[in-house]
Tab-separated table of C-alpha atoms in Angstrom:
chain	number	residue	atom	x	y	z
A	14	MET	CA	-63.439	-52.039	-70.208
A	15	SER	CA	-62.260	-52.467	-66.628
A	16	ASP	CA	-61.163	-49.581	-64.447
A	17	ASP	CA	-57.623	-50.995	-64.530
A	18	SER	CA	-57.324	-50.155	-68.225
A	19	LEU	CA	-58.387	-46.528	-67.877
A	20	PRO	CA	-55.566	-44.015	-68.349
A	21	ALA	CA	-54.351	-42.251	-65.213
A	22	PRO	CA	-55.648	-38.688	-64.889
A	23	ALA	CA	-53.162	-36.038	-65.936
A	24	PRO	CA	-51.587	-34.202	-62.993
A	25	ALA	CA	-53.019	-30.772	-62.240
A	26	ARG	CA	-51.196	-28.006	-64.103
A	27	THR	CA	-49.293	-25.508	-61.997
A	28	ALA	CA	-48.770	-21.784	-62.519
A	29	ALA	CA	-46.719	-19.411	-60.381
A	30	VAL	CA	-47.393	-15.765	-59.561
A	31	ILE	CA	-44.433	-13.615	-58.499
A	32	PRO	CA	-45.450	-10.198	-57.125
A	33	ALA	CA	-42.487	-7.930	-57.821
A	34	ALA	CA	-44.047	-4.485	-57.667
A	35	GLY	CA	-42.614	-3.421	-54.285
A	36	ARG	CA	-39.966	-0.744	-53.789
A	37	GLY	CA	-37.924	-2.510	-51.089
A	38	VAL	CA	-37.270	0.559	-48.932
A	39	ARG	CA	-35.364	-1.442	-46.283
A	40	LEU	CA	-32.622	-2.160	-48.821
A	41	GLY	CA	-32.154	1.570	-49.249
A	42	PRO	CA	-32.655	3.920	-52.197
A	43	GLY	CA	-32.243	2.774	-55.777
A	44	ALA	CA	-33.937	0.222	-57.984
A	45	PRO	CA	-36.975	-1.736	-56.811
A	46	LYS	CA	-35.872	-4.619	-54.576
A	47	ALA	CA	-36.710	-7.304	-57.143
A	48	LEU	CA	-34.423	-5.628	-59.689
A	49	ARG	CA	-31.391	-5.421	-57.381
A	50	THR	CA	-28.625	-7.649	-58.682
A	51	LEU	CA	-27.371	-10.821	-57.060
A	52	GLY	CA	-24.226	-12.279	-58.614
A	53	GLY	CA	-24.697	-9.814	-61.472
A	54	THR	CA	-28.281	-10.973	-62.195
A	55	PRO	CA	-31.473	-9.284	-60.909
A	56	MET	CA	-33.055	-11.075	-57.955
A	57	LEU	CA	-36.288	-11.330	-59.919
A	58	ILE	CA	-34.588	-13.438	-62.590
A	59	HIS	CA	-33.167	-15.742	-59.905
A	60	ALA	CA	-36.670	-16.132	-58.429
A	61	VAL	CA	-38.244	-16.810	-61.836
A	62	LEU	CA	-35.590	-19.425	-62.644
A	63	ALA	CA	-36.020	-21.038	-59.216
A	64	LEU	CA	-39.707	-21.694	-59.883
A	65	ALA	CA	-39.223	-22.591	-63.536
A	66	ALA	CA	-36.695	-25.215	-62.391
A	67	SER	CA	-39.670	-27.307	-61.271
A	68	ARG	CA	-40.927	-29.422	-64.172
A	69	ALA	CA	-44.431	-29.059	-62.710
A	70	VAL	CA	-44.475	-25.285	-63.275
A	71	SER	CA	-45.488	-24.489	-66.861
A	72	LEU	CA	-46.427	-20.803	-66.472
A	73	VAL	CA	-44.871	-17.957	-64.477
A	74	VAL	CA	-46.743	-14.655	-64.145
A	75	VAL	CA	-44.529	-11.775	-63.016
A	76	VAL	CA	-46.394	-8.828	-61.508
A	77	ALA	CA	-44.255	-5.789	-62.269
A	78	PRO	CA	-44.240	-2.264	-60.815
A	79	PRO	CA	-47.233	-0.398	-62.342
A	80	ASP	CA	-44.929	1.757	-64.473
A	81	GLY	CA	-42.288	-0.907	-65.073
A	82	ALA	CA	-43.986	-3.752	-66.955
A	83	ALA	CA	-42.109	-3.021	-70.204
A	84	GLU	CA	-38.772	-2.939	-68.352
A	85	VAL	CA	-39.470	-6.269	-66.665
A	86	ARG	CA	-40.601	-7.823	-69.969
A	87	SER	CA	-37.351	-6.681	-71.559
A	88	LEU	CA	-35.427	-8.093	-68.598
A	89	LEU	CA	-37.002	-11.535	-69.027
A	90	ASP	CA	-36.282	-11.442	-72.759
A	91	THR	CA	-32.565	-10.856	-72.176
A	92	HIS	CA	-32.102	-13.920	-69.970
A	93	ALA	CA	-32.118	-17.580	-70.958
A	94	LEU	CA	-35.395	-18.917	-69.567
A	95	PRO	CA	-36.557	-22.529	-70.053
A	96	ASP	CA	-38.447	-23.104	-73.320
A	97	ARG	CA	-40.928	-25.448	-71.619
A	98	THR	CA	-42.188	-22.625	-69.379
A	99	ASP	CA	-44.388	-19.721	-70.483
A	100	PHE	CA	-43.781	-16.270	-69.010
A	101	VAL	CA	-46.266	-13.409	-68.718
A	102	VAL	CA	-45.728	-9.899	-67.273
A	103	VAL	CA	-48.614	-7.816	-65.927
A	104	PRO	CA	-48.568	-4.442	-64.128
A	105	GLY	CA	-49.195	-4.618	-60.393
A	106	GLY	CA	-51.133	-2.583	-57.868
A	107	GLU	CA	-50.446	-0.410	-54.862
A	108	THR	CA	-50.303	-3.316	-52.375
A	109	ARG	CA	-48.950	-6.848	-52.498
A	110	GLN	CA	-52.471	-8.195	-52.056
A	111	GLU	CA	-53.705	-6.200	-55.036
A	112	SER	CA	-50.728	-7.318	-57.123
A	113	VAL	CA	-51.323	-11.006	-56.382
A	114	LYS	CA	-54.977	-10.562	-57.364
A	115	LEU	CA	-53.924	-8.974	-60.668
A	116	GLY	CA	-51.567	-11.901	-61.255
A	117	LEU	CA	-54.386	-14.356	-60.534
A	118	ASP	CA	-56.670	-12.506	-62.936
A	119	ALA	CA	-54.061	-13.000	-65.682
A	120	LEU	CA	-54.034	-16.804	-65.378
A	121	PRO	CA	-55.686	-18.601	-68.288
A	122	PRO	CA	-58.024	-21.558	-67.675
A	123	GLY	CA	-56.528	-24.993	-67.143
A	124	TYR	CA	-54.259	-24.235	-64.209
A	125	ASP	CA	-55.596	-25.831	-61.018
A	126	ILE	CA	-52.626	-25.187	-58.720
A	127	VAL	CA	-51.182	-21.720	-58.093
A	128	LEU	CA	-47.919	-20.878	-56.364
A	129	VAL	CA	-47.341	-17.389	-54.960
A	130	HIS	CA	-43.669	-16.588	-54.497
A	131	ASP	CA	-41.754	-13.579	-53.162
A	132	ALA	CA	-39.327	-12.134	-55.711
A	133	ALA	CA	-37.150	-11.350	-52.685
A	134	ARG	CA	-36.605	-15.100	-52.056
A	135	PRO	CA	-34.343	-15.683	-55.063
A	136	LEU	CA	-32.588	-18.846	-53.890
A	137	VAL	CA	-35.423	-21.224	-52.968
A	138	PRO	CA	-34.351	-24.784	-53.935
A	139	VAL	CA	-36.453	-26.692	-56.462
A	140	ASP	CA	-37.052	-29.496	-53.935
A	141	THR	CA	-38.980	-27.020	-51.763
A	142	VAL	CA	-41.054	-25.871	-54.745
A	143	ASP	CA	-41.870	-29.475	-55.634
A	144	ALA	CA	-42.792	-30.370	-52.037
A	145	VAL	CA	-45.345	-27.537	-51.924
A	146	ILE	CA	-46.897	-28.593	-55.250
A	147	GLU	CA	-47.069	-32.232	-54.153
A	148	ALA	CA	-48.921	-31.348	-50.955
A	149	VAL	CA	-51.540	-29.384	-52.927
A	150	ARG	CA	-51.882	-32.307	-55.345
A	151	ASP	CA	-52.475	-34.540	-52.334
A	152	GLY	CA	-55.515	-32.473	-51.399
A	153	ALA	CA	-54.395	-29.579	-49.196
A	154	PRO	CA	-56.190	-26.316	-50.121
A	155	ALA	CA	-53.169	-24.261	-49.032
A	156	VAL	CA	-49.556	-25.163	-48.297
A	157	VAL	CA	-46.660	-23.155	-46.845
A	158	PRO	CA	-42.985	-24.110	-46.554
A	159	ALA	CA	-41.855	-23.363	-43.004
A	160	LEU	CA	-38.893	-23.703	-40.671
A	161	PRO	CA	-38.766	-24.223	-36.893
A	162	LEU	CA	-37.596	-21.142	-35.008
A	163	THR	CA	-34.148	-21.119	-33.459
A	164	ASP	CA	-34.752	-18.014	-31.322
A	165	THR	CA	-37.074	-17.693	-28.363
A	166	VAL	CA	-39.975	-15.407	-29.334
A	167	LYS	CA	-41.588	-12.829	-27.046
A	168	GLU	CA	-44.941	-11.147	-27.507
A	169	VAL	CA	-44.669	-7.509	-26.457
A	170	GLU	CA	-46.804	-4.445	-26.025
A	171	PRO	CA	-45.510	-2.270	-28.895
A	172	ALA	CA	-43.881	0.976	-27.824
A	173	GLU	CA	-45.468	4.231	-28.919
A	174	VAL	CA	-42.019	5.631	-29.651
A	175	PRO	CA	-39.731	3.520	-31.893
A	176	GLY	CA	-36.769	2.190	-29.923
A	177	ALA	CA	-38.368	2.631	-26.507
A	178	PRO	CA	-38.450	-0.362	-24.093
A	179	GLU	CA	-41.427	-2.673	-24.684
A	180	PRO	CA	-43.111	-4.720	-21.916
A	181	VAL	CA	-43.146	-8.481	-22.600
A	182	VAL	CA	-46.655	-9.886	-22.257
A	183	ALA	CA	-46.129	-13.552	-23.231
A	184	THR	CA	-43.594	-16.162	-24.355
A	185	PRO	CA	-45.188	-18.496	-26.932
A	186	GLU	CA	-44.133	-22.143	-26.943
A	187	ARG	CA	-41.351	-22.200	-29.534
A	188	ALA	CA	-41.934	-25.837	-30.549
A	189	ARG	CA	-45.332	-24.852	-31.968
A	190	LEU	CA	-44.052	-21.877	-33.984
A	191	ARG	CA	-42.769	-21.829	-37.570
A	192	ALA	CA	-41.182	-19.163	-39.766
A	193	VAL	CA	-43.121	-19.231	-43.023
A	194	GLN	CA	-41.495	-18.903	-46.444
A	195	THR	CA	-42.628	-19.021	-50.081
A	196	PRO	CA	-43.631	-20.324	-52.564
A	197	GLN	CA	-47.000	-20.870	-50.951
A	198	GLY	CA	-49.202	-23.258	-52.904
A	199	PHE	CA	-52.963	-23.241	-53.370
A	200	ASP	CA	-55.869	-24.908	-54.997
A	201	ARG	CA	-56.667	-22.177	-57.519
A	202	ALA	CA	-60.387	-21.910	-56.745
A	203	THR	CA	-59.609	-21.569	-53.035
A	204	LEU	CA	-57.103	-18.759	-53.569
A	205	VAL	CA	-59.430	-16.901	-55.931
A	206	ARG	CA	-62.236	-17.144	-53.355
A	207	ALA	CA	-59.900	-15.881	-50.628
A	208	HIS	CA	-58.953	-12.819	-52.679
A	209	GLU	CA	-62.588	-12.117	-53.487
A	210	THR	CA	-63.726	-12.545	-49.875
A	211	VAL	CA	-60.986	-11.307	-47.527
A	212	THR	CA	-60.538	-7.556	-47.522
A	213	ASP	CA	-58.444	-7.242	-44.338
A	214	ASP	CA	-54.764	-6.455	-44.723
A	215	VAL	CA	-52.888	-9.757	-44.233
A	216	THR	CA	-49.184	-10.520	-44.488
A	217	ASP	CA	-49.451	-13.604	-46.671
A	218	ASP	CA	-51.906	-15.384	-48.948
A	219	ALA	CA	-52.161	-18.418	-46.669
A	220	GLY	CA	-53.490	-16.091	-43.975
A	221	MET	CA	-56.339	-15.176	-46.317
A	222	VAL	CA	-57.218	-18.854	-46.744
A	223	GLU	CA	-57.156	-19.243	-42.942
A	224	ARG	CA	-59.788	-16.480	-42.762
A	225	LEU	CA	-62.043	-18.719	-44.872
A	226	GLY	CA	-61.865	-21.320	-42.096
A	227	LEU	CA	-59.841	-23.773	-44.205
A	228	THR	CA	-56.791	-25.726	-43.057
A	229	VAL	CA	-53.373	-24.562	-44.177
A	230	VAL	CA	-50.613	-27.168	-43.903
A	231	ALA	CA	-46.867	-26.652	-43.545
A	232	VAL	CA	-44.147	-28.637	-45.304
A	233	PRO	CA	-40.422	-28.370	-44.508
A	234	GLY	CA	-38.888	-25.161	-45.808
A	235	HIS	CA	-35.221	-24.547	-46.535
A	236	GLU	CA	-32.671	-22.237	-44.946
A	237	GLU	CA	-31.645	-20.917	-48.386
A	238	ALA	CA	-35.197	-19.725	-49.113
A	239	PHE	CA	-34.669	-16.696	-46.858
A	240	LYS	CA	-36.036	-13.291	-47.779
A	241	VAL	CA	-33.570	-10.642	-48.958
A	242	THR	CA	-34.824	-7.579	-47.115
A	243	ARG	CA	-31.833	-5.866	-45.503
A	244	PRO	CA	-28.317	-5.176	-46.805
A	245	LEU	CA	-26.941	-8.013	-44.649
A	246	ASP	CA	-29.325	-10.458	-46.360
A	247	LEU	CA	-27.819	-9.453	-49.694
A	248	VAL	CA	-24.342	-10.313	-48.395
A	249	LEU	CA	-25.595	-13.740	-47.271
A	250	ALA	CA	-27.352	-14.343	-50.599
A	251	GLU	CA	-24.150	-13.511	-52.505
A	252	ALA	CA	-22.272	-16.027	-50.349
A	253	VAL	CA	-24.867	-18.759	-50.962
A	254	LEU	CA	-24.822	-18.091	-54.698
A	255	ALA	CA	-21.008	-18.150	-54.809
A	256	ARG	CA	-20.971	-21.499	-52.983
A	257	ARG	CA	-23.558	-22.946	-55.387
A	258	ARG	CA	-21.566	-21.817	-58.409
A	259	LEU	CA	-18.429	-23.369	-56.936
A	260	ASN	CA	-20.211	-26.654	-56.235
A	261	ASP	CA	-22.014	-26.754	-59.594
A	262	GLY	CA	-18.927	-25.748	-61.535
A	263	PHE	CA	-20.428	-22.821	-63.472
């Protein structure tokens, strides 16, 4: 039998982990940030649906607040989620890093690509999700969607008193800077090793892979994949969602 007649290898299976255990203090008091509603639907559900919209994603693991796993499970059950995607809810930890690790621990064998996505980025387009997965399939150990910066960025000496003037110490070259979004995509073994090895507090999972000395690559992000952190972000997200519903006719 010649090599030409051999069947093509099946594409690597992809799972997504959504840490949603945070309280979201910058949005003010009330429900955890991921459970705040957007267009009448919790942001978490929007985020889950955004990842499940990719045909490559066959499992979504939601990492719930430690005391809220049952509530989140009930929430998922009350919304129409795609039948072709499996959904699992696990309780999270005290930090985002710990929650992602708990989500990773819940993944069954057979998933070689892992996405980690912020529940607070509810409107990421499926094309961005697919671009991240494709780059991992092409051999990158870690992939981030990212956007060029529109503002000039200054490095400062942080003030000891909040709100006090801060001396500028440098102006980085803006053309070399990117604002990083999620989902971030990883070769599963690489991400597991990063979580087992890196104990420093880092702001994203790709930063942990960088600490291993591996190359992280960036693919184009999308302006609608912004993070809903402040009340003004919620206003913008409502406007984006309203425009989508108008355009899609639902």
